[in-house]
């Protein structure tokens, strides 16, 4: 199972840049991090940094040609468009990927990082 998200042009995928934090971006970034740690095959493309996949995927190119970049974000599951115009909800992700919604709500354990300052 492969989940792909085609983001609009973003400075970063977390939503914490700039003067206002976008809660939808922080939520989807967290959800995708959890899903990757669960072994789900996830690819996320940022139009500003990786334009090639937007052209190479015929369905994405067609949608953008017809409706412009307002159609983004677009989510594809196993090569089929399953949602456009907004990020998938936790309910949708859990249904599509066959995982419990609680898995996403609980989040993952924060990882420990050792930092030394010289």
N, CA, C and O atoms as a GROMACS GRO file, in nm:
protein
  472
    1UNK      N    1   0.085  -0.118   0.000
    1UNK     CA    2   0.000   0.000   0.000
    1UNK      C    3   0.089   0.124   0.000
    1UNK      O    4   0.182   0.135   0.080
    2UNK      N    5   0.061   0.216  -0.090
    2UNK     CA    6   0.143   0.337  -0.102
    2UNK      C    7   0.054   0.460  -0.094
    2UNK      O    8  -0.043   0.474  -0.169
    3UNK      N    9   0.087   0.550  -0.002
    3UNK     CA   10   0.014   0.675   0.016
    3UNK      C   11   0.103   0.789  -0.031
    3UNK      O   12   0.217   0.802   0.013
    4UNK      N   13   0.050   0.871  -0.120
    4UNK     CA   14   0.125   0.987  -0.170
    4UNK      C   15   0.043   1.113  -0.147
    4UNK      O   16  -0.077   1.117  -0.172
    5UNK      N   17   0.112   1.216  -0.100
    5UNK     CA   18   0.048   1.346  -0.081
    5UNK      C   19   0.122   1.449  -0.162
    5UNK      O   20   0.244   1.465  -0.150
    6UNK      N   21   0.048   1.519  -0.245
    6UNK     CA   22   0.102   1.624  -0.330
    6UNK      C   23   0.063   1.759  -0.269
    6UNK      O   24  -0.051   1.804  -0.282
    7UNK      N   25   0.159   1.820  -0.201
    7UNK     CA   26   0.135   1.946  -0.130
    7UNK      C   27   0.141   2.065  -0.223
    7UNK      O   28   0.206   2.060  -0.327
    8UNK      N   29   0.073   2.174  -0.186
    8UNK     CA   30   0.096   2.299  -0.259
    8UNK      C   31   0.237   2.347  -0.227
    8UNK      O   32   0.308   2.285  -0.148
    9UNK      N   33   0.278   2.457  -0.287
    9UNK     CA   34   0.411   2.511  -0.259
    9UNK      C   35   0.417   2.554  -0.113
    9UNK      O   36   0.343   2.642  -0.069
   10UNK      N   37   0.508   2.490  -0.039
   10UNK     CA   38   0.525   2.517   0.103
   10UNK      C   39   0.672   2.546   0.130
   10UNK      O   40   0.760   2.497   0.060
   11UNK      N   41   0.697   2.625   0.234
   11UNK     CA   42   0.838   2.646   0.272
   11UNK      C   43   0.889   2.524   0.348
   11UNK      O   44   1.009   2.495   0.343
   12UNK      N   45   0.800   2.452   0.417
   12UNK     CA   46   0.837   2.328   0.486
   12UNK      C   47   0.708   2.247   0.506
   12UNK      O   48   0.599   2.304   0.501
   13UNK      N   49   0.718   2.116   0.530
   13UNK     CA   50   0.598   2.034   0.542
   13UNK      C   51   0.533   2.033   0.679
   13UNK      O   52   0.433   1.964   0.699
   14UNK      N   53   0.588   2.108   0.775
   14UNK     CA   54   0.536   2.100   0.912
   14UNK      C   55   0.431   2.204   0.945
   14UNK      O   56   0.348   2.182   1.034
   15UNK      N   57   0.431   2.317   0.875
   15UNK     CA   58   0.335   2.421   0.904
   15UNK      C   59   0.373   2.512   1.018
   15UNK      O   60   0.292   2.593   1.063
   16UNK      N   61   0.496   2.500   1.067
   16UNK     CA   62   0.537   2.584   1.180
   16UNK      C   63   0.617   2.706   1.136
   16UNK      O   64   0.661   2.784   1.220
   17UNK      N   65   0.637   2.723   1.008
   17UNK     CA   66   0.710   2.840   0.959
   17UNK      C   67   0.615   2.959   0.947
   17UNK      O   68   0.493   2.942   0.936
   18UNK      N   69   0.670   3.075   0.949
   18UNK     CA   70   0.590   3.194   0.929
   18UNK      C   71   0.523   3.240   1.056
   18UNK      O   72   0.540   3.180   1.162
   19UNK      N   73   0.447   3.348   1.046
   19UNK     CA   74   0.387   3.406   1.167
   19UNK      C   75   0.270   3.326   1.223
   19UNK      O   76   0.241   3.336   1.342
   20UNK      N   77   0.202   3.247   1.141
   20UNK     CA   78   0.088   3.169   1.187
   20UNK      C   79   0.114   3.020   1.165
   20UNK      O   80   0.154   2.978   1.056
   21UNK      N   81   0.092   2.941   1.269
   21UNK     CA   82   0.106   2.796   1.257
   21UNK      C   83  -0.023   2.740   1.197
   21UNK      O   84  -0.133   2.771   1.244
   22UNK      N   85  -0.008   2.657   1.093
   22UNK     CA   86  -0.123   2.594   1.029
   22UNK      C   87  -0.150   2.461   1.099
   22UNK      O   88  -0.073   2.367   1.082
   23UNK      N   89  -0.259   2.451   1.176
   23UNK     CA   90  -0.285   2.327   1.250
   23UNK      C   91  -0.308   2.206   1.160
   23UNK      O   92  -0.278   2.093   1.201
   24UNK      N   93  -0.360   2.227   1.040
   24UNK     CA   94  -0.381   2.113   0.948
   24UNK      C   95  -0.247   2.054   0.904
   24UNK      O   96  -0.233   1.933   0.893
   25UNK      N   97  -0.150   2.141   0.880
   25UNK     CA   98  -0.018   2.093   0.839
   25UNK      C   99   0.055   2.022   0.953
   25UNK      O  100   0.118   1.919   0.932
   26UNK      N  101   0.046   2.077   1.071
   26UNK     CA  102   0.112   2.011   1.185
   26UNK      C  103   0.047   1.877   1.214
   26UNK      O  104   0.116   1.781   1.249
   27UNK      N  105  -0.084   1.868   1.201
   27UNK     CA  106  -0.154   1.741   1.226
   27UNK      C  107  -0.117   1.637   1.122
   27UNK      O  108  -0.089   1.522   1.157
   28UNK      N  109  -0.117   1.674   0.994
   28UNK     CA  110  -0.085   1.575   0.891
   28UNK      C  111   0.063   1.536   0.899
   28UNK      O  112   0.097   1.421   0.875
   29UNK      N  113   0.151   1.631   0.933
   29UNK     CA  114   0.293   1.596   0.948
   29UNK      C  115   0.310   1.494   1.061
   29UNK      O  116   0.386   1.398   1.048
   30UNK      N  117   0.239   1.515   1.170
   30UNK     CA  118   0.246   1.420   1.282
   30UNK      C  119   0.189   1.285   1.243
   30UNK      O  120   0.249   1.181   1.272
   31UNK      N  121   0.074   1.285   1.177
   31UNK     CA  122   0.010   1.159   1.135
   31UNK      C  123   0.101   1.081   1.040
   31UNK      O  124   0.116   0.960   1.054
   32UNK      N  125   0.161   1.150   0.944
   32UNK     CA  126   0.247   1.081   0.847
   32UNK      C  127   0.373   1.027   0.913
   32UNK      O  128   0.422   0.920   0.876
   33UNK      N  129   0.425   1.100   1.010
   33UNK     CA  130   0.541   1.051   1.085
   33UNK      C  131   0.507   0.921   1.158
   33UNK      O  132   0.584   0.825   1.156
   34UNK      N  133   0.392   0.918   1.221
   34UNK     CA  134   0.347   0.797   1.292
   34UNK      C  135   0.329   0.682   1.193
   34UNK      O  136   0.372   0.570   1.219
   35UNK      N  137   0.266   0.710   1.081
   35UNK     CA  138   0.241   0.604   0.982
   35UNK      C  139   0.371   0.551   0.924
   35UNK      O  140   0.385   0.430   0.902
   36UNK      N  141   0.467   0.639   0.898
   36UNK     CA  142   0.597   0.593   0.848
   36UNK      C  143   0.664   0.502   0.950
   36UNK      O  144   0.722   0.399   0.914
   37UNK      N  145   0.654   0.539   1.077
   37UNK     CA  146   0.713   0.455   1.183
   37UNK      C  147   0.642   0.321   1.195
   37UNK      O  148   0.698   0.226   1.248
   38UNK      N  149   0.518   0.313   1.147
   38UNK     CA  150   0.443   0.187   1.148
   38UNK      C  151   0.472   0.106   1.021
   38UNK      O  152   0.416  -0.002   1.002
   39UNK      N  153   0.558   0.158   0.935
   39UNK     CA  154   0.597   0.084   0.815
   39UNK      C  155   0.513   0.112   0.692
   39UNK      O  156   0.526   0.041   0.592
   40UNK      N  157   0.426   0.212   0.698
   40UNK     CA  158   0.344   0.247   0.582
   40UNK      C  159   0.432   0.320   0.480
   40UNK      O  160   0.512   0.407   0.516
   41UNK      N  161   0.417   0.284   0.353
   41UNK     CA  162   0.493   0.344   0.244
   41UNK      C  163   0.430   0.479   0.209
   41UNK      O  164   0.324   0.485   0.148
   42UNK      N  165   0.497   0.587   0.249
   42UNK     CA  166   0.443   0.722   0.231
   42UNK      C  167   0.543   0.810   0.157
   42UNK      O  168   0.662   0.811   0.188
   43UNK      N  169   0.492   0.882   0.059
   43UNK     CA  170   0.573   0.981  -0.012
   43UNK      C  171   0.496   1.112  -0.011
   43UNK      O  172   0.375   1.115  -0.035
   44UNK      N  173   0.567   1.219   0.018
   44UNK     CA  174   0.505   1.350   0.022
   44UNK      C  175   0.587   1.444  -0.067
   44UNK      O  176   0.709   1.453  -0.053
   45UNK      N  177   0.519   1.512  -0.157
   45UNK     CA  178   0.587   1.598  -0.254
   45UNK      C  179   0.544   1.742  -0.234
   45UNK      O  180   0.424   1.771  -0.223
   46UNK      N  181   0.641   1.832  -0.231
   46UNK     CA  182   0.616   1.974  -0.216
   46UNK      C  183   0.635   2.039  -0.352
   46UNK      O  184   0.742   2.030  -0.411
   47UNK      N  185   0.532   2.105  -0.402
   47UNK     CA  186   0.538   2.165  -0.536
   47UNK      C  187   0.656   2.261  -0.549
   47UNK      O  188   0.716   2.270  -0.657
   48UNK      N  189   0.690   2.332  -0.444
   48UNK     CA  190   0.799   2.430  -0.451
   48UNK      C  191   0.936   2.364  -0.461
   48UNK      O  192   1.029   2.421  -0.517
   49UNK      N  193   0.948   2.243  -0.406
   49UNK     CA  194   1.080   2.180  -0.399
   49UNK      C  195   1.094   2.058  -0.490
   49UNK      O  196   1.205   2.023  -0.530
   50UNK      N  197   0.982   1.994  -0.524
   50UNK     CA  198   0.987   1.873  -0.608
   50UNK      C  199   0.878   1.879  -0.715
   50UNK      O  200   0.780   1.806  -0.704
   51UNK      N  201   0.892   1.961  -0.816
   51UNK     CA  202   0.785   1.974  -0.915
   51UNK      C  203   0.772   1.853  -1.009
   51UNK      O  204   0.664   1.832  -1.066
   52UNK      N  205   0.876   1.773  -1.025
   52UNK     CA  206   0.872   1.661  -1.121
   52UNK      C  207   0.756   1.564  -1.097
   52UNK      O  208   0.687   1.530  -1.193
   53UNK      N  209   0.732   1.517  -0.974
   53UNK     CA  210   0.620   1.423  -0.955
   53UNK      C  211   0.484   1.481  -0.995
   53UNK      O  212   0.394   1.406  -1.033
   54UNK      N  213   0.469   1.612  -0.988
   54UNK     CA  214   0.342   1.675  -1.025
   54UNK      C  215   0.319   1.668  -1.176
   54UNK      O  216   0.205   1.668  -1.222
   55UNK      N  217   0.427   1.661  -1.250
   55UNK     CA  218   0.418   1.652  -1.396
   55UNK      C  219   0.413   1.505  -1.438
   55UNK      O  220   0.340   1.469  -1.531
   56UNK      N  221   0.491   1.421  -1.371
   56UNK     CA  222   0.501   1.280  -1.409
   56UNK      C  223   0.374   1.201  -1.380
   56UNK      O  224   0.339   1.109  -1.455
   57UNK      N  225   0.304   1.234  -1.272
   57UNK     CA  226   0.179   1.165  -1.241
   57UNK      C  227   0.068   1.227  -1.325
   57UNK      O  228   0.028   1.341  -1.303
   58UNK      N  229   0.018   1.150  -1.420
   58UNK     CA  230  -0.079   1.204  -1.516
   58UNK      C  231  -0.205   1.257  -1.448
   58UNK      O  232  -0.258   1.361  -1.489
   59UNK      N  233  -0.254   1.188  -1.346
   59UNK     CA  234  -0.377   1.234  -1.279
   59UNK      C  235  -0.355   1.368  -1.210
   59UNK      O  236  -0.442   1.455  -1.213
   60UNK      N  237  -0.239   1.386  -1.149
   60UNK     CA  238  -0.209   1.512  -1.081
   60UNK      C  239  -0.194   1.624  -1.183
   60UNK      O  240  -0.249   1.733  -1.166
   61UNK      N  241  -0.120   1.598  -1.289
   61UNK     CA  242  -0.102   1.698  -1.394
   61UNK      C  243  -0.236   1.738  -1.455
   61UNK      O  244  -0.261   1.856  -1.482
   62UNK      N  245  -0.322   1.638  -1.477
   62UNK     CA  246  -0.454   1.666  -1.534
   62UNK      C  247  -0.539   1.752  -1.439
   62UNK      O  248  -0.600   1.849  -1.482
   63UNK      N  249  -0.541   1.715  -1.311
   63UNK     CA  250  -0.617   1.793  -1.213
   63UNK      C  251  -0.568   1.936  -1.204
   63UNK      O  252  -0.647   2.030  -1.200
   64UNK      N  253  -0.434   1.953  -1.202
   64UNK     CA  254  -0.379   2.088  -1.192
   64UNK      C  255  -0.404   2.167  -1.321
   64UNK      O  256  -0.422   2.288  -1.316
   65UNK      N  257  -0.406   2.099  -1.436
   65UNK     CA  258  -0.435   2.165  -1.561
   65UNK      C  259  -0.579   2.214  -1.566
   65UNK      O  260  -0.608   2.320  -1.623
   66UNK      N  261  -0.670   2.137  -1.508
   66UNK     CA  262  -0.812   2.171  -1.510
   66UNK      C  263  -0.851   2.271  -1.402
   66UNK      O  264  -0.932   2.362  -1.425
   67UNK      N  265  -0.792   2.254  -1.282
   67UNK     CA  266  -0.838   2.333  -1.168
   67UNK      C  267  -0.730   2.420  -1.104
   67UNK      O  268  -0.758   2.491  -1.007
   68UNK      N  269  -0.609   2.414  -1.156
   68UNK     CA  270  -0.501   2.494  -1.100
   68UNK      C  271  -0.448   2.436  -0.969
   68UNK      O  272  -0.482   2.324  -0.930
   69UNK      N  273  -0.366   2.515  -0.903
   69UNK     CA  274  -0.305   2.466  -0.780
   69UNK      C  275  -0.400   2.468  -0.661
   69UNK      O  276  -0.367   2.417  -0.554
   70UNK      N  277  -0.519   2.527  -0.680
   70UNK     CA  278  -0.619   2.525  -0.572
   70UNK      C  279  -0.664   2.383  -0.540
   70UNK      O  280  -0.722   2.359  -0.434
   71UNK      N  281  -0.639   2.289  -0.630
   71UNK     CA  282  -0.678   2.150  -0.610
   71UNK      C  283  -0.589   2.082  -0.504
   71UNK      O  284  -0.625   1.980  -0.446
   72UNK      N  285  -0.472   2.142  -0.480
   72UNK     CA  286  -0.377   2.085  -0.384
   72UNK      C  287  -0.416   2.118  -0.241
   72UNK      O  288  -0.472   2.225  -0.216
   73UNK      N  289  -0.389   2.030  -0.148
   73UNK     CA  290  -0.318   1.904  -0.159
   73UNK      C  291  -0.407   1.795  -0.219
   73UNK      O  292  -0.529   1.795  -0.205
   74UNK      N  293  -0.340   1.702  -0.287
   74UNK     CA  294  -0.407   1.585  -0.342
   74UNK      C  295  -0.345   1.461  -0.278
   74UNK      O  296  -0.223   1.450  -0.264
   75UNK      N  297  -0.430   1.369  -0.239
   75UNK     CA  298  -0.384   1.244  -0.179
   75UNK      C  299  -0.415   1.129  -0.273
   75UNK      O  300  -0.528   1.115  -0.321
   76UNK      N  301  -0.312   1.047  -0.299
   76UNK     CA  302  -0.330   0.927  -0.382
   76UNK      C  303  -0.302   0.804  -0.296
   76UNK      O  304  -0.208   0.802  -0.217
   77UNK      N  305  -0.383   0.704  -0.313
   77UNK     CA  306  -0.363   0.575  -0.246
   77UNK      C  307  -0.350   0.470  -0.355
   77UNK      O  308  -0.443   0.449  -0.434
   78UNK      N  309  -0.236   0.405  -0.359
   78UNK     CA  310  -0.207   0.304  -0.462
   78UNK      C  311  -0.235   0.355  -0.602
   78UNK      O  312  -0.292   0.285  -0.686
   79UNK      N  313  -0.194   0.481  -0.627
   79UNK     CA  314  -0.204   0.538  -0.760
   79UNK      C  315  -0.338   0.597  -0.798
   79UNK      O  316  -0.356   0.644  -0.910
   80UNK      N  317  -0.434   0.597  -0.704
   80UNK     CA  318  -0.566   0.655  -0.733
   80UNK      C  319  -0.590   0.775  -0.642
   80UNK      O  320  -0.561   0.771  -0.522
   81UNK      N  321  -0.645   0.882  -0.699
   81UNK     CA  322  -0.678   1.001  -0.620
   81UNK      C  323  -0.794   0.966  -0.526
   81UNK      O  324  -0.900   0.922  -0.569
   82UNK      N  325  -0.769   0.988  -0.397
   82UNK     CA  326  -0.873   0.960  -0.298
   82UNK      C  327  -0.924   1.087  -0.229
   82UNK      O  328  -1.030   1.086  -0.167
   83UNK      N  329  -0.848   1.196  -0.241
   83UNK     CA  330  -0.894   1.321  -0.181
   83UNK      C  331  -0.819   1.437  -0.243
   83UNK      O  332  -0.701   1.423  -0.278
   84UNK      N  333  -0.886   1.551  -0.257
   84UNK     CA  334  -0.820   1.670  -0.309
   84UNK      C  335  -0.875   1.794  -0.240
   84UNK      O  336  -0.989   1.795  -0.191
   85UNK      N  337  -0.794   1.897  -0.236
   85UNK     CA  338  -0.836   2.025  -0.179
   85UNK      C  339  -0.813   2.039  -0.030
   85UNK      O  340  -0.816   2.150   0.022
   86UNK      N  341  -0.789   1.928   0.038
   86UNK     CA  342  -0.756   1.934   0.180
   86UNK      C  343  -0.688   1.803   0.219
   86UNK      O  344  -0.694   1.703   0.147
   87UNK      N  345  -0.625   1.806   0.333
   87UNK     CA  346  -0.553   1.687   0.379
   87UNK      C  347  -0.652   1.584   0.434
   87UNK      O  348  -0.758   1.620   0.485
   88UNK      N  349  -0.617   1.456   0.423
   88UNK     CA  350  -0.707   1.353   0.475
   88UNK      C  351  -0.718   1.362   0.628
   88UNK      O  352  -0.621   1.395   0.697
   89UNK      N  353  -0.836   1.332   0.677
   89UNK     CA  354  -0.858   1.332   0.821
   89UNK      C  355  -0.799   1.204   0.881
   89UNK      O  356  -0.760   1.112   0.809
   90UNK      N  357  -0.792   1.201   1.012
   90UNK     CA  358  -0.745   1.079   1.079
   90UNK      C  359  -0.839   0.963   1.054
   90UNK      O  360  -0.796   0.849   1.040
   91UNK      N  361  -0.968   0.992   1.047
   91UNK     CA  362  -1.065   0.886   1.018
   91UNK      C  363  -1.041   0.828   0.880
   91UNK      O  364  -1.041   0.706   0.862
   92UNK      N  365  -1.020   0.915   0.782
   92UNK     CA  366  -0.993   0.867   0.645
   92UNK      C  367  -0.864   0.786   0.639
   92UNK      O  368  -0.860   0.678   0.580
   93UNK      N  369  -0.759   0.838   0.700
   93UNK     CA  370  -0.631   0.765   0.700
   93UNK      C  371  -0.646   0.627   0.764
   93UNK      O  372  -0.595   0.528   0.712
   94UNK      N  373  -0.716   0.622   0.875
   94UNK     CA  374  -0.731   0.492   0.944
   94UNK      C  375  -0.814   0.396   0.860
   94UNK      O  376  -0.784   0.276   0.855
   95UNK      N  377  -0.919   0.446   0.793
   95UNK     CA  378  -1.000   0.358   0.709
   95UNK      C  379  -0.922   0.310   0.587
   95UNK      O  380  -0.926   0.191   0.554
   96UNK      N  381  -0.853   0.400   0.521
   96UNK     CA  382  -0.779   0.364   0.399
   96UNK      C  383  -0.666   0.266   0.427
   96UNK      O  384  -0.640   0.175   0.349
   97UNK      N  385  -0.599   0.287   0.541
   97UNK     CA  386  -0.478   0.210   0.570
   97UNK      C  387  -0.502   0.092   0.662
   97UNK      O  388  -0.411   0.014   0.690
   98UNK      N  389  -0.626   0.079   0.710
   98UNK     CA  390  -0.658  -0.034   0.795
   98UNK      C  391  -0.592  -0.031   0.932
   98UNK      O  392  -0.553  -0.135   0.985
   99UNK      N  393  -0.579   0.088   0.987
   99UNK     CA  394  -0.522   0.101   1.122
   99UNK      C  395  -0.626   0.167   1.211
   99UNK      O  396  -0.721   0.228   1.162
  100UNK      N  397  -0.607   0.155   1.340
  100UNK     CA  398  -0.704   0.216   1.431
  100UNK      C  399  -0.680   0.368   1.438
  100UNK      O  400  -0.567   0.415   1.430
  101UNK      N  401  -0.788   0.440   1.452
  101UNK     CA  402  -0.779   0.586   1.462
  101UNK      C  403  -0.703   0.626   1.589
  101UNK      O  404  -0.638   0.730   1.593
  102UNK      N  405  -0.712   0.543   1.691
  102UNK     CA  406  -0.644   0.571   1.817
  102UNK      C  407  -0.492   0.573   1.799
  102UNK      O  408  -0.422   0.645   1.870
  103UNK      N  409  -0.444   0.493   1.706
  103UNK     CA  410  -0.300   0.491   1.678
  103UNK      C  411  -0.252   0.631   1.642
  103UNK      O  412  -0.145   0.674   1.686
  104UNK      N  413  -0.330   0.700   1.561
  104UNK     CA  414  -0.291   0.835   1.519
  104UNK      C  415  -0.315   0.937   1.631
  104UNK      O  416  -0.239   1.033   1.645
  105UNK      N  417  -0.420   0.916   1.708
  105UNK     CA  418  -0.452   1.012   1.814
  105UNK      C  419  -0.351   1.007   1.928
  105UNK      O  420  -0.316   1.109   1.986
  106UNK      N  421  -0.305   0.886   1.958
  106UNK     CA  422  -0.210   0.872   2.069
  106UNK      C  423  -0.074   0.927   2.031
  106UNK      O  424   0.002   0.971   2.117
  107UNK      N  425  -0.043   0.923   1.903
  107UNK     CA  426   0.086   0.970   1.859
  107UNK      C  427   0.193   0.868   1.885
  107UNK      O  428   0.167   0.757   1.931
  108UNK      N  429   0.312   0.907   1.855
  108UNK     CA  430   0.425   0.819   1.878
  108UNK      C  431   0.506   0.871   1.995
  108UNK      O  432   0.499   0.989   2.030
  109UNK      N  433   0.581   0.783   2.052
  109UNK     CA  434   0.668   0.826   2.161
  109UNK      C  435   0.773   0.919   2.105
  109UNK      O  436   0.829   0.893   1.998
  110UNK      N  437   0.801   1.027   2.175
  110UNK     CA  438   0.906   1.115   2.125
  110UNK      C  439   1.040   1.042   2.128
  110UNK      O  440   1.070   0.967   2.221
  111UNK      N  441   1.116   1.065   2.028
  111UNK     CA  442   1.246   1.000   2.023
  111UNK      C  443   1.346   1.080   2.106
  111UNK      O  444   1.338   1.202   2.117
  112UNK      N  445   1.440   1.007   2.163
  112UNK     CA  446   1.544   1.072   2.241
  112UNK      C  447   1.661   1.101   2.150
  112UNK      O  448   1.700   1.018   2.068
  113UNK      N  449   1.715   1.219   2.166
  113UNK     CA  450   1.830   1.259   2.086
  113UNK      C  451   1.936   1.310   2.181
  113UNK      O  452   1.910   1.396   2.266
  114UNK      N  453   2.054   1.259   2.166
  114UNK     CA  454   2.166   1.308   2.246
  114UNK      C  455   2.232   1.423   2.170
  114UNK      O  456   2.270   1.410   2.054
  115UNK      N  457   2.244   1.534   2.237
  115UNK     CA  458   2.306   1.650   2.176
  115UNK      C  459   2.424   1.693   2.264
  115UNK      O  460   2.412   1.705   2.386
  116UNK      N  461   2.534   1.715   2.201
  116UNK     CA  462   2.648   1.767   2.276
  116UNK      C  463   2.687   1.901   2.217
  116UNK      O  464   2.687   1.920   2.095
  117UNK      N  465   2.719   1.991   2.302
  117UNK     CA  466   2.760   2.125   2.259
  117UNK      C  467   2.906   2.143   2.298
  117UNK      O  468   2.943   2.130   2.415
  118UNK      N  469   2.986   2.171   2.202
  118UNK     CA  470   3.130   2.188   2.228
  118UNK      C  471   3.165   2.332   2.248
  118UNK      O  472   3.282   2.364   2.272
   0.00000   0.00000   0.00000
